[in-house]
CSV table of C-alpha atoms in Angstrom, one decimal:
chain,number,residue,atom,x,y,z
A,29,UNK,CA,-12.5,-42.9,-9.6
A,30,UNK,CA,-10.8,-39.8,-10.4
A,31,UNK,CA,-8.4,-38.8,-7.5
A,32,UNK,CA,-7.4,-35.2,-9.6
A,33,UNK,CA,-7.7,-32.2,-7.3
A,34,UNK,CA,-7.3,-29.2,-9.7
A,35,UNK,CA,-3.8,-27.2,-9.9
A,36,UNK,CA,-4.2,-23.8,-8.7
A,37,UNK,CA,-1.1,-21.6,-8.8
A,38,UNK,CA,-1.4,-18.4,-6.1
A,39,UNK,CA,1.6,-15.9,-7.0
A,40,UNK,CA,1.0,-13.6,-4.0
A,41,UNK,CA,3.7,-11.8,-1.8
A,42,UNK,CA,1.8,-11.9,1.2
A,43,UNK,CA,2.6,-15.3,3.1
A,44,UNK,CA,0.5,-15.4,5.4
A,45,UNK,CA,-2.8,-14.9,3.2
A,46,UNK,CA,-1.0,-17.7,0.7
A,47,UNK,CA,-0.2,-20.4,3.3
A,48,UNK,CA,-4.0,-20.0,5.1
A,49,UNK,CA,-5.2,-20.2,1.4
A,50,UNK,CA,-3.2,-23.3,0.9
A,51,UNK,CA,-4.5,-25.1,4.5
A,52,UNK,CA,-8.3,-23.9,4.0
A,53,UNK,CA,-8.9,-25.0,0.0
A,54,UNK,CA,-8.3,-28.6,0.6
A,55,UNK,CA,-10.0,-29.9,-2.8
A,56,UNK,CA,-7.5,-28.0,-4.8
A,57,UNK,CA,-3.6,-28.8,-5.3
A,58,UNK,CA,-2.5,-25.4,-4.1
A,59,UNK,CA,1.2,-24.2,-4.8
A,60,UNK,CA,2.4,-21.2,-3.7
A,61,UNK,CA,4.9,-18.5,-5.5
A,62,UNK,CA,5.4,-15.3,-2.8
A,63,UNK,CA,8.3,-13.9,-5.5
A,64,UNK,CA,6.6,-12.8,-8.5
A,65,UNK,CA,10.1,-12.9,-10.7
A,66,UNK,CA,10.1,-16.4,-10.2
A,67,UNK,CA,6.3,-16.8,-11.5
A,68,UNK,CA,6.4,-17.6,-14.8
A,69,UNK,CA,8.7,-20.8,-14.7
A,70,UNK,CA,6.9,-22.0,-11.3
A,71,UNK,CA,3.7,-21.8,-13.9
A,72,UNK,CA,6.0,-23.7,-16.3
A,73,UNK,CA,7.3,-26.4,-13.9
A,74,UNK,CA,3.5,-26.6,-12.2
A,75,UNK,CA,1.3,-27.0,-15.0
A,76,UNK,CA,-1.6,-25.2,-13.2
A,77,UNK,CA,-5.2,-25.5,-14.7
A,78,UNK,CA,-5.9,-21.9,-13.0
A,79,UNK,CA,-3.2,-19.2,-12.1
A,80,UNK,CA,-4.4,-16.2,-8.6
A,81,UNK,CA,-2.0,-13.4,-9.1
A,82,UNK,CA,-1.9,-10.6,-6.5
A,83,UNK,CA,-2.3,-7.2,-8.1
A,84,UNK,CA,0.3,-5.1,-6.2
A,85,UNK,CA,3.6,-7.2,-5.6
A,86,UNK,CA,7.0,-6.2,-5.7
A,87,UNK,CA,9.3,-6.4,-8.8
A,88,UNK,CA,6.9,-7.6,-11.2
A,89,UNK,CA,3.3,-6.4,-10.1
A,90,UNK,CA,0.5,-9.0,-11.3
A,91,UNK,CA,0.3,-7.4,-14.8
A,92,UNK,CA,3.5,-8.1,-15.5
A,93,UNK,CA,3.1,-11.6,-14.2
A,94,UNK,CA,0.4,-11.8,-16.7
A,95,UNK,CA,1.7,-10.8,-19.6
A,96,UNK,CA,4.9,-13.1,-19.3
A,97,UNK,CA,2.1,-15.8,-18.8
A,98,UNK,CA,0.5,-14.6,-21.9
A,99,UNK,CA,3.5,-14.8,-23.9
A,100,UNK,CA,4.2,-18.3,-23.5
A,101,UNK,CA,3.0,-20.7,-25.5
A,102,UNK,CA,2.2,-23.2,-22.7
A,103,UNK,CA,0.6,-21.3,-20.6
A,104,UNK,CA,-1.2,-18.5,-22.6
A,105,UNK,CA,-4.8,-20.6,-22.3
A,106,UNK,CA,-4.3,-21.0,-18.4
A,107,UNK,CA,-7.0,-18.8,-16.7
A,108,UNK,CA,-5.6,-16.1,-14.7
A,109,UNK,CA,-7.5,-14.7,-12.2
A,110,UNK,CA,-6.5,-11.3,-9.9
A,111,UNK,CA,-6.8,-10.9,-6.5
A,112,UNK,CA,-6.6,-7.4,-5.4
A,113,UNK,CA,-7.1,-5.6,-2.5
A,114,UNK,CA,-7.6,-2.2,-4.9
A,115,UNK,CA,-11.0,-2.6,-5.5
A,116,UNK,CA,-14.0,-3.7,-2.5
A,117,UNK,CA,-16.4,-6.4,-3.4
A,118,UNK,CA,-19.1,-4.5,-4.1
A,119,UNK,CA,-17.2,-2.7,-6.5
A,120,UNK,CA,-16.5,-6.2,-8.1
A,121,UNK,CA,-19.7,-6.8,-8.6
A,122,UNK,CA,-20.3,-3.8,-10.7
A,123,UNK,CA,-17.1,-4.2,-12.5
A,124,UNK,CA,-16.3,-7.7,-13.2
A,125,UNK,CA,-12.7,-7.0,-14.5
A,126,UNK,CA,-9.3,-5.5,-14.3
A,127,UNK,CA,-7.1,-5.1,-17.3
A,128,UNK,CA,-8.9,-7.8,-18.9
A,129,UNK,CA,-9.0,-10.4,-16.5
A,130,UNK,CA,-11.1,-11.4,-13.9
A,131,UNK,CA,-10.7,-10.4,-10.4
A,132,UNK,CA,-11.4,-11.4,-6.9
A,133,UNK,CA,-11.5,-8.6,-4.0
A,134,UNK,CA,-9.4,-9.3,-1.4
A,135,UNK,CA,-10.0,-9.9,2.1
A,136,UNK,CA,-11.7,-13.2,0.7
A,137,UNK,CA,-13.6,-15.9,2.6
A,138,UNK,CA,-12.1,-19.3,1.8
A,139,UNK,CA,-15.5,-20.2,0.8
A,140,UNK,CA,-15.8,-17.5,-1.6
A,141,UNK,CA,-12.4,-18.1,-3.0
A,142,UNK,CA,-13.7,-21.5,-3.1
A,143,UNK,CA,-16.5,-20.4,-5.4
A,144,UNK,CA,-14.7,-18.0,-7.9
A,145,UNK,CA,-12.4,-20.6,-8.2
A,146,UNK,CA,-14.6,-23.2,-9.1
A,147,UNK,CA,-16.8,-20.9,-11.3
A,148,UNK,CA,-13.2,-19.9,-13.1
A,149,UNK,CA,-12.6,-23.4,-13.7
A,150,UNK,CA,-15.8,-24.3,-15.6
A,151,UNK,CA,-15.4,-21.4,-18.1
């Protein structure tokens, strides 16, 4: 039996929305960066198999994040996923991309995170 939950890294300045992420998505290994400058080597020490960035952060907003991700050769084929209160989820659903990447409209269910999660995994 395989006991692996997967490793979901959530970059996200907002405590509060990262720690009730954390409790809710049990069948995940959830850690939790709130300061994006220190982003890119939690991704290194982490080894996550899907990386949430928040959009608007201070310091190094979530496209910043990205590109350091981009840029390093261990981590460049991790998914990364937005999650960005910019856009509604209707609008998501018409536009199924920000810079590039995928995106998930924030507020978020936990079941719905649940699901995009999942669905980013598979790909």
């Amino acid at each position: 039996m395989n006991d692996h939950k997967p490793k979901v890294l959530l970059v996200d300045d907002e405590e509060a929305f990262a720690k009730l992420t954390q409790l809710t998505l049990r069948d995940y290994e959830i850690r939790i960066e709130n300061d994006s400058r220190r982003a890119l080597s939690s991704a290194r020490d982490f080894k996550p198999d899907l990386i949430l960035l928040d959009v608007m952060m201070p310091n190094f907003d979530g496209g910043d994040v990205a590109a350091q991700i981009r840029a390093d050769s261990d981590l460049k084929n991790v998914p990364i996923v937005f999650l960005t209160a910019l856009v509604t989820e209707k609008e998501s659903a018409r536009r199924p991309v920000m810079g590039g990447y995928p995106f998930i409209a924030k507020p978020v269910t936990p079941e719905k995170l649940a699901e995009n999660i999942e669905k980013f995994l598979r790909r």
